[in-house]
Amino acid sequence: MQRRPATTAAMMPADETARLAGRFPAGFTWGVATSAYQVEGAARVDGRGDSIWDEFCRRPGAIRDGSSGDEACDHYHRAEADIDLMADLDVRAYRCSISWPRVQPLGSGAWNRKGFDFYERLVDRLLRHGIAPHLTLYHWDLPLALQSKGGWTQRDTVHRYVDYAIEVGRRLGDRVASIATHNEPWVIAMLGHEAGTFAPGVRSRRAAMLVSHHLLLSHGLALQALRASGVRTPLGIVLNQSPIHPASDSVEDLARARLDDGLIIRWYMDPLLLGRYPDDVLSFLGADAPQVPAGDLETVRQPLDFLGINYYTRNVSGTGEALNAPGPGREVTDMGWEVFPAGLTELLLRLDADYALPPIYITENGAAYPDQLIAGRVRDEARIRYLSSHIAAMADALANGVDVRAYFVWSLLDNFEWADGYSRRFGIVYVDYANQQRILKDSAIWYRDFLAATRGARQHKH
Ligand code: IFM
């Protein structure tokens, strides 16, 4: 690991950083996030089973650069150093996920002790450094053995998942700061089962909607089971959300935007918080709507201790526009996603107006840029602007009464960005994949100084 002093003044004046920090209450949680398949590597080590992403990556053309998470950031073997790195940054919260096939290789039956040992060591070391572990149970890496039986299209997978959740709760529930059941069910359902661009690469709207229902049901059952088994840590779920803006005022574009709002936001928020699916989406889906057995929606609607929101951009919807198409002349990140911080405030105020929300955690926010390591330094001013403007947008929502309690930068490390492979870098820490060296980007130094300012600490002197 390479450490380097840096002057934040060149990136953002210290008084501006301090003013931003001063907009948040003491006790607000600031962290960084990763997920298992994206960073761990060690895909065939210590008894880990295959996941649907291992298989998907083997399909020719599935991943832009032909890569996989086989090695990723080798975090499995470097977790201690990565935790030391977080401690150096004075980060006090870390959101990560458990790889289900690492702890239960076939998704049912035997548990893998070595897999659990890894997470127990991770959690204990985080705690020793004063870093609160926030766990996600499912960040997309379904055990492949379950996919061969139909994966999330099968109701049985819901029950296998609940068994897994109970076991994680039993082993780690007393030591972690929160547990989220799922990360971004919309992505799992729609990119994994309708578009087919993510694992398991299925292309069927009907399958996708059934999967979304099973994911929500598994969330509800897992919450019930975790609570019944005595887990007391805050429990919730993480949704990817964006305000949906019509591309124009035309009747068609307005209708498309309303439908996308239903498919992306209300399809998840309504069952979770109101116990029903939105009527307009049900009638749009027709025969593709899932058959919902009596009682399921009641199960889905469990009290939430928190709701995680992953925010990156707004969506522009219309009959002639693709989702995420940026407006003309707008700044975009390396993902082609428009930089639109005001959308975070708008989204939070809208959700707060429409639902009786639990405390909100911003579980992901960040940006990919074509970072370059030049003379040992990554000058990612654009990422600092992105992060600070979104933190300011979150402060605006807070000032307007939304109960936001936590914020996690996506991501601690550059990592495996799914179908984009390693071609997109989201980290505040640069990973040199040739030798697995970690190099703090300027944004990491800025975040460290921002965190110090939130604690009222004096700015680091260089
Ligand atoms: O890398 C992903 C993460 O796994 C889920 N949310 C969006 C991130 C950036 O695409």
PDB file of C-alpha atoms in Angstrom, residues 266-436:
ATOM      1  CA  ARG A 266     -43.209   2.033  -6.784  1.00  0.00           C
ATOM      2  CA  TRP A 267     -42.910  -1.676  -7.705  1.00  0.00           C
ATOM      3  CA  TYR A 268     -40.534  -2.005  -4.747  1.00  0.00           C
ATOM      4  CA  MET A 269     -41.582   0.798  -2.406  1.00  0.00           C
ATOM      5  CA  ASP A 270     -45.299   0.032  -2.495  1.00  0.00           C
ATOM      6  CA  PRO A 271     -45.108  -3.632  -1.422  1.00  0.00           C
ATOM      7  CA  LEU A 272     -42.381  -2.926   1.141  1.00  0.00           C
ATOM      8  CA  LEU A 273     -44.161   0.000   2.772  1.00  0.00           C
ATOM      9  CA  LEU A 274     -47.808  -0.277   1.743  1.00  0.00           C
ATOM     10  CA  GLY A 275     -48.227  -4.019   1.211  1.00  0.00           C
ATOM     11  CA  ARG A 276     -49.452  -3.863  -2.417  1.00  0.00           C
ATOM     12  CA  TYR A 277     -48.192  -3.667  -5.983  1.00  0.00           C
ATOM     13  CA  PRO A 278     -49.057  -0.517  -7.964  1.00  0.00           C
ATOM     14  CA  ASP A 279     -52.197  -0.948 -10.099  1.00  0.00           C
ATOM     15  CA  ASP A 280     -50.863   0.900 -13.146  1.00  0.00           C
ATOM     16  CA  VAL A 281     -47.848  -1.409 -13.342  1.00  0.00           C
ATOM     17  CA  LEU A 282     -49.992  -4.506 -12.814  1.00  0.00           C
ATOM     18  CA  SER A 283     -52.214  -3.515 -15.713  1.00  0.00           C
ATOM     19  CA  PHE A 284     -49.227  -2.699 -17.921  1.00  0.00           C
ATOM     20  CA  LEU A 285     -47.754  -6.135 -17.170  1.00  0.00           C
ATOM     21  CA  GLY A 286     -50.968  -8.060 -17.797  1.00  0.00           C
ATOM     22  CA  ALA A 287     -50.099 -11.741 -18.111  1.00  0.00           C
ATOM     23  CA  ASP A 288     -46.460 -11.010 -17.176  1.00  0.00           C
ATOM     24  CA  ALA A 289     -47.472  -9.924 -13.672  1.00  0.00           C
ATOM     25  CA  PRO A 290     -46.531 -12.450 -10.989  1.00  0.00           C
ATOM     26  CA  GLN A 291     -49.246 -14.623  -9.463  1.00  0.00           C
ATOM     27  CA  VAL A 292     -49.138 -13.585  -5.834  1.00  0.00           C
ATOM     28  CA  PRO A 293     -50.414 -16.148  -3.302  1.00  0.00           C
ATOM     29  CA  ALA A 294     -52.585 -14.770  -0.510  1.00  0.00           C
ATOM     30  CA  GLY A 295     -50.545 -13.535   2.425  1.00  0.00           C
ATOM     31  CA  ASP A 296     -47.327 -12.863   0.475  1.00  0.00           C
ATOM     32  CA  LEU A 297     -47.706  -9.110   0.410  1.00  0.00           C
ATOM     33  CA  GLU A 298     -48.400  -9.003   4.108  1.00  0.00           C
ATOM     34  CA  THR A 299     -45.131 -10.879   4.596  1.00  0.00           C
ATOM     35  CA  VAL A 300     -43.218  -8.503   2.327  1.00  0.00           C
ATOM     36  CA  ARG A 301     -44.382  -5.530   4.364  1.00  0.00           C
ATOM     37  CA  GLN A 302     -42.284  -5.963   7.494  1.00  0.00           C
ATOM     38  CA  PRO A 303     -41.293  -3.053   9.706  1.00  0.00           C
ATOM     39  CA  LEU A 304     -37.996  -1.701   8.369  1.00  0.00           C
ATOM     40  CA  ASP A 305     -35.333  -0.372  10.725  1.00  0.00           C
ATOM     41  CA  PHE A 306     -33.766   1.401   7.771  1.00  0.00           C
ATOM     42  CA  LEU A 307     -34.142   1.769   4.041  1.00  0.00           C
ATOM     43  CA  GLY A 308     -30.953   1.819   1.977  1.00  0.00           C
ATOM     44  CA  ILE A 309     -30.963   3.981  -1.124  1.00  0.00           C
ATOM     45  CA  ASN A 310     -28.296   3.710  -3.821  1.00  0.00           C
ATOM     46  CA  TYR A 311     -28.222   6.913  -5.830  1.00  0.00           C
ATOM     47  CA  TYR A 312     -26.089   7.650  -8.878  1.00  0.00           C
ATOM     48  CA  THR A 313     -28.100   9.693 -11.386  1.00  0.00           C
ATOM     49  CA  ARG A 314     -31.565  10.609 -12.564  1.00  0.00           C
ATOM     50  CA  ASN A 315     -33.472   8.700 -15.222  1.00  0.00           C
ATOM     51  CA  VAL A 316     -34.758  10.444 -18.295  1.00  0.00           C
ATOM     52  CA  SER A 317     -37.657   8.501 -19.760  1.00  0.00           C
ATOM     53  CA  GLY A 318     -39.507   8.861 -22.979  1.00  0.00           C
ATOM     54  CA  THR A 319     -40.628   6.948 -25.991  1.00  0.00           C
ATOM     55  CA  GLY A 320     -37.493   7.861 -27.920  1.00  0.00           C
ATOM     56  CA  GLU A 321     -35.048   7.794 -25.016  1.00  0.00           C
ATOM     57  CA  ALA A 322     -33.181   5.036 -23.276  1.00  0.00           C
ATOM     58  CA  LEU A 323     -33.077   4.975 -19.473  1.00  0.00           C
ATOM     59  CA  ASN A 324     -30.147   6.972 -18.117  1.00  0.00           C
ATOM     60  CA  ALA A 325     -29.775   8.973 -21.342  1.00  0.00           C
ATOM     61  CA  PRO A 326     -28.197  12.260 -20.255  1.00  0.00           C
ATOM     62  CA  GLY A 327     -29.728  15.554 -21.312  1.00  0.00           C
ATOM     63  CA  PRO A 328     -27.882  17.434 -24.068  1.00  0.00           C
ATOM     64  CA  GLY A 329     -24.666  19.091 -22.913  1.00  0.00           C
ATOM     65  CA  ARG A 330     -24.813  17.485 -19.468  1.00  0.00           C
ATOM     66  CA  GLU A 331     -21.766  16.285 -17.554  1.00  0.00           C
ATOM     67  CA  VAL A 332     -21.556  12.493 -17.444  1.00  0.00           C
ATOM     68  CA  THR A 333     -19.375   9.994 -15.612  1.00  0.00           C
ATOM     69  CA  ASP A 334     -17.450   7.181 -17.256  1.00  0.00           C
ATOM     70  CA  MET A 335     -20.625   5.061 -17.050  1.00  0.00           C
ATOM     71  CA  GLY A 336     -22.372   7.605 -19.278  1.00  0.00           C
ATOM     72  CA  TRP A 337     -24.537   8.521 -16.280  1.00  0.00           C
ATOM     73  CA  GLU A 338     -25.456  12.168 -15.898  1.00  0.00           C
ATOM     74  CA  VAL A 339     -24.069  13.972 -12.856  1.00  0.00           C
ATOM     75  CA  PHE A 340     -27.286  15.206 -11.264  1.00  0.00           C
ATOM     76  CA  PRO A 341     -26.948  15.807  -7.513  1.00  0.00           C
ATOM     77  CA  ALA A 342     -30.247  17.700  -7.225  1.00  0.00           C
ATOM     78  CA  GLY A 343     -31.946  14.410  -8.092  1.00  0.00           C
ATOM     79  CA  LEU A 344     -30.891  12.985  -4.731  1.00  0.00           C
ATOM     80  CA  THR A 345     -32.664  15.760  -2.839  1.00  0.00           C
ATOM     81  CA  GLU A 346     -35.692  15.476  -5.098  1.00  0.00           C
ATOM     82  CA  LEU A 347     -35.852  11.711  -4.674  1.00  0.00           C
ATOM     83  CA  LEU A 348     -35.576  11.828  -0.887  1.00  0.00           C
ATOM     84  CA  LEU A 349     -38.218  14.539  -0.534  1.00  0.00           C
ATOM     85  CA  ARG A 350     -40.579  12.671  -2.826  1.00  0.00           C
ATOM     86  CA  LEU A 351     -40.157   9.356  -0.986  1.00  0.00           C
ATOM     87  CA  ASP A 352     -40.632  11.161   2.307  1.00  0.00           C
ATOM     88  CA  ALA A 353     -43.829  12.759   1.040  1.00  0.00           C
ATOM     89  CA  ASP A 354     -45.274   9.538  -0.395  1.00  0.00           C
ATOM     90  CA  TYR A 355     -44.366   6.993   2.294  1.00  0.00           C
ATOM     91  CA  ALA A 356     -43.935   6.733   6.061  1.00  0.00           C
ATOM     92  CA  LEU A 357     -40.205   6.159   5.728  1.00  0.00           C
ATOM     93  CA  PRO A 358     -37.909   4.448   8.195  1.00  0.00           C
ATOM     94  CA  PRO A 359     -34.476   6.073   8.700  1.00  0.00           C
ATOM     95  CA  ILE A 360     -32.664   6.358   5.377  1.00  0.00           C
ATOM     96  CA  TYR A 361     -29.127   5.184   4.711  1.00  0.00           C
ATOM     97  CA  ILE A 362     -27.525   6.276   1.462  1.00  0.00           C
ATOM     98  CA  THR A 363     -25.884   2.912   0.995  1.00  0.00           C
ATOM     99  CA  GLU A 364     -24.126   3.792  -2.282  1.00  0.00           C
ATOM    100  CA  ASN A 365     -23.141   6.957  -4.063  1.00  0.00           C
ATOM    101  CA  GLY A 366     -20.103   7.479  -6.230  1.00  0.00           C
ATOM    102  CA  ALA A 367     -18.776   7.773  -9.737  1.00  0.00           C
ATOM    103  CA  ALA A 368     -16.549   6.033 -12.262  1.00  0.00           C
ATOM    104  CA  TYR A 369     -13.937   8.168 -13.993  1.00  0.00           C
ATOM    105  CA  PRO A 370     -11.056   7.198 -16.294  1.00  0.00           C
ATOM    106  CA  ASP A 371      -8.516   7.648 -13.505  1.00  0.00           C
ATOM    107  CA  GLN A 372      -4.855   7.664 -14.358  1.00  0.00           C
ATOM    108  CA  LEU A 373      -1.984   6.924 -12.088  1.00  0.00           C
ATOM    109  CA  ILE A 374       0.642   9.505 -12.974  1.00  0.00           C
ATOM    110  CA  ALA A 375       3.828   9.733 -10.950  1.00  0.00           C
ATOM    111  CA  GLY A 376       2.166   7.840  -8.129  1.00  0.00           C
ATOM    112  CA  ARG A 377      -0.853  10.116  -7.909  1.00  0.00           C
ATOM    113  CA  VAL A 378      -4.462   9.998  -9.134  1.00  0.00           C
ATOM    114  CA  ARG A 379      -5.872  13.505  -9.453  1.00  0.00           C
ATOM    115  CA  ASP A 380      -9.593  12.762  -9.483  1.00  0.00           C
ATOM    116  CA  GLU A 381     -11.010  16.233  -8.888  1.00  0.00           C
ATOM    117  CA  ALA A 382     -14.168  15.248 -10.778  1.00  0.00           C
ATOM    118  CA  ARG A 383     -14.888  12.544  -8.211  1.00  0.00           C
ATOM    119  CA  ILE A 384     -14.351  15.008  -5.349  1.00  0.00           C
ATOM    120  CA  ARG A 385     -16.840  17.361  -7.008  1.00  0.00           C
ATOM    121  CA  TYR A 386     -19.249  14.468  -7.530  1.00  0.00           C
ATOM    122  CA  LEU A 387     -19.054  13.287  -3.913  1.00  0.00           C
ATOM    123  CA  SER A 388     -19.175  16.735  -2.327  1.00  0.00           C
ATOM    124  CA  SER A 389     -22.105  17.880  -4.461  1.00  0.00           C
ATOM    125  CA  HIS A 390     -24.082  14.748  -3.612  1.00  0.00           C
ATOM    126  CA  ILE A 391     -23.272  15.066   0.077  1.00  0.00           C
ATOM    127  CA  ALA A 392     -24.537  18.653  -0.151  1.00  0.00           C
ATOM    128  CA  ALA A 393     -27.705  17.404  -1.866  1.00  0.00           C
ATOM    129  CA  MET A 394     -28.192  14.932   0.973  1.00  0.00           C
ATOM    130  CA  ALA A 395     -27.731  17.781   3.475  1.00  0.00           C
ATOM    131  CA  ASP A 396     -30.491  19.676   1.649  1.00  0.00           C
ATOM    132  CA  ALA A 397     -32.846  16.737   2.161  1.00  0.00           C
ATOM    133  CA  LEU A 398     -31.848  16.515   5.807  1.00  0.00           C
ATOM    134  CA  ALA A 399     -32.494  20.238   6.247  1.00  0.00           C
ATOM    135  CA  ASN A 400     -35.962  19.629   4.808  1.00  0.00           C
ATOM    136  CA  GLY A 401     -36.776  17.020   7.395  1.00  0.00           C
ATOM    137  CA  VAL A 402     -35.802  13.714   5.756  1.00  0.00           C
ATOM    138  CA  ASP A 403     -34.345  11.353   8.356  1.00  0.00           C
ATOM    139  CA  VAL A 404     -31.074  10.459   6.629  1.00  0.00           C
ATOM    140  CA  ARG A 405     -28.647   8.756   8.989  1.00  0.00           C
ATOM    141  CA  ALA A 406     -25.820   7.292   6.930  1.00  0.00           C
ATOM    142  CA  TYR A 407     -23.810   7.715   3.745  1.00  0.00           C
ATOM    143  CA  PHE A 408     -21.459   5.196   2.106  1.00  0.00           C
ATOM    144  CA  VAL A 409     -19.161   6.025  -0.794  1.00  0.00           C
ATOM    145  CA  TRP A 410     -19.227   3.517  -3.610  1.00  0.00           C
ATOM    146  CA  SER A 411     -16.557   2.334  -3.544  1.00  0.00           C
ATOM    147  CA  LEU A 412     -13.582   1.926  -1.232  1.00  0.00           C
ATOM    148  CA  LEU A 413     -11.629   0.212  -4.017  1.00  0.00           C
ATOM    149  CA  ASP A 414     -11.662   0.081  -7.791  1.00  0.00           C
ATOM    150  CA  ASN A 415     -13.222  -3.291  -8.458  1.00  0.00           C
ATOM    151  CA  PHE A 416     -15.026  -5.667 -10.824  1.00  0.00           C
ATOM    152  CA  GLU A 417     -17.815  -3.562 -12.296  1.00  0.00           C
ATOM    153  CA  TRP A 418     -20.014  -6.461 -13.443  1.00  0.00           C
ATOM    154  CA  ALA A 419     -20.578  -6.545 -17.220  1.00  0.00           C
ATOM    155  CA  ASP A 420     -18.056  -3.694 -17.577  1.00  0.00           C
ATOM    156  CA  GLY A 421     -15.318  -5.785 -15.985  1.00  0.00           C
ATOM    157  CA  TYR A 422     -12.351  -3.716 -14.790  1.00  0.00           C
ATOM    158  CA  SER A 423     -12.882  -1.004 -17.396  1.00  0.00           C
ATOM    159  CA  ARG A 424     -14.697   1.259 -14.923  1.00  0.00           C
ATOM    160  CA  ARG A 425     -13.060   2.581 -11.773  1.00  0.00           C
ATOM    161  CA  PHE A 426     -15.376   3.602  -8.916  1.00  0.00           C
ATOM    162  CA  GLY A 427     -12.850   3.506  -6.057  1.00  0.00           C
ATOM    163  CA  ILE A 428     -11.541   6.323  -3.949  1.00  0.00           C
ATOM    164  CA  VAL A 429      -8.549   3.992  -3.726  1.00  0.00           C
ATOM    165  CA  TYR A 430      -6.846   3.055  -6.980  1.00  0.00           C
ATOM    166  CA  VAL A 431      -6.079  -0.626  -7.499  1.00  0.00           C
ATOM    167  CA  ASP A 432      -3.136  -1.490  -9.712  1.00  0.00           C
ATOM    168  CA  TYR A 433      -4.351  -4.891 -10.852  1.00  0.00           C
ATOM    169  CA  ALA A 434      -0.875  -5.904 -12.054  1.00  0.00           C
ATOM    170  CA  ASN A 435       0.422  -6.075  -8.500  1.00  0.00           C
ATOM    171  CA  GLN A 436      -2.665  -5.415  -6.326  1.00  0.00           C
TER     172      GLN A 436
END
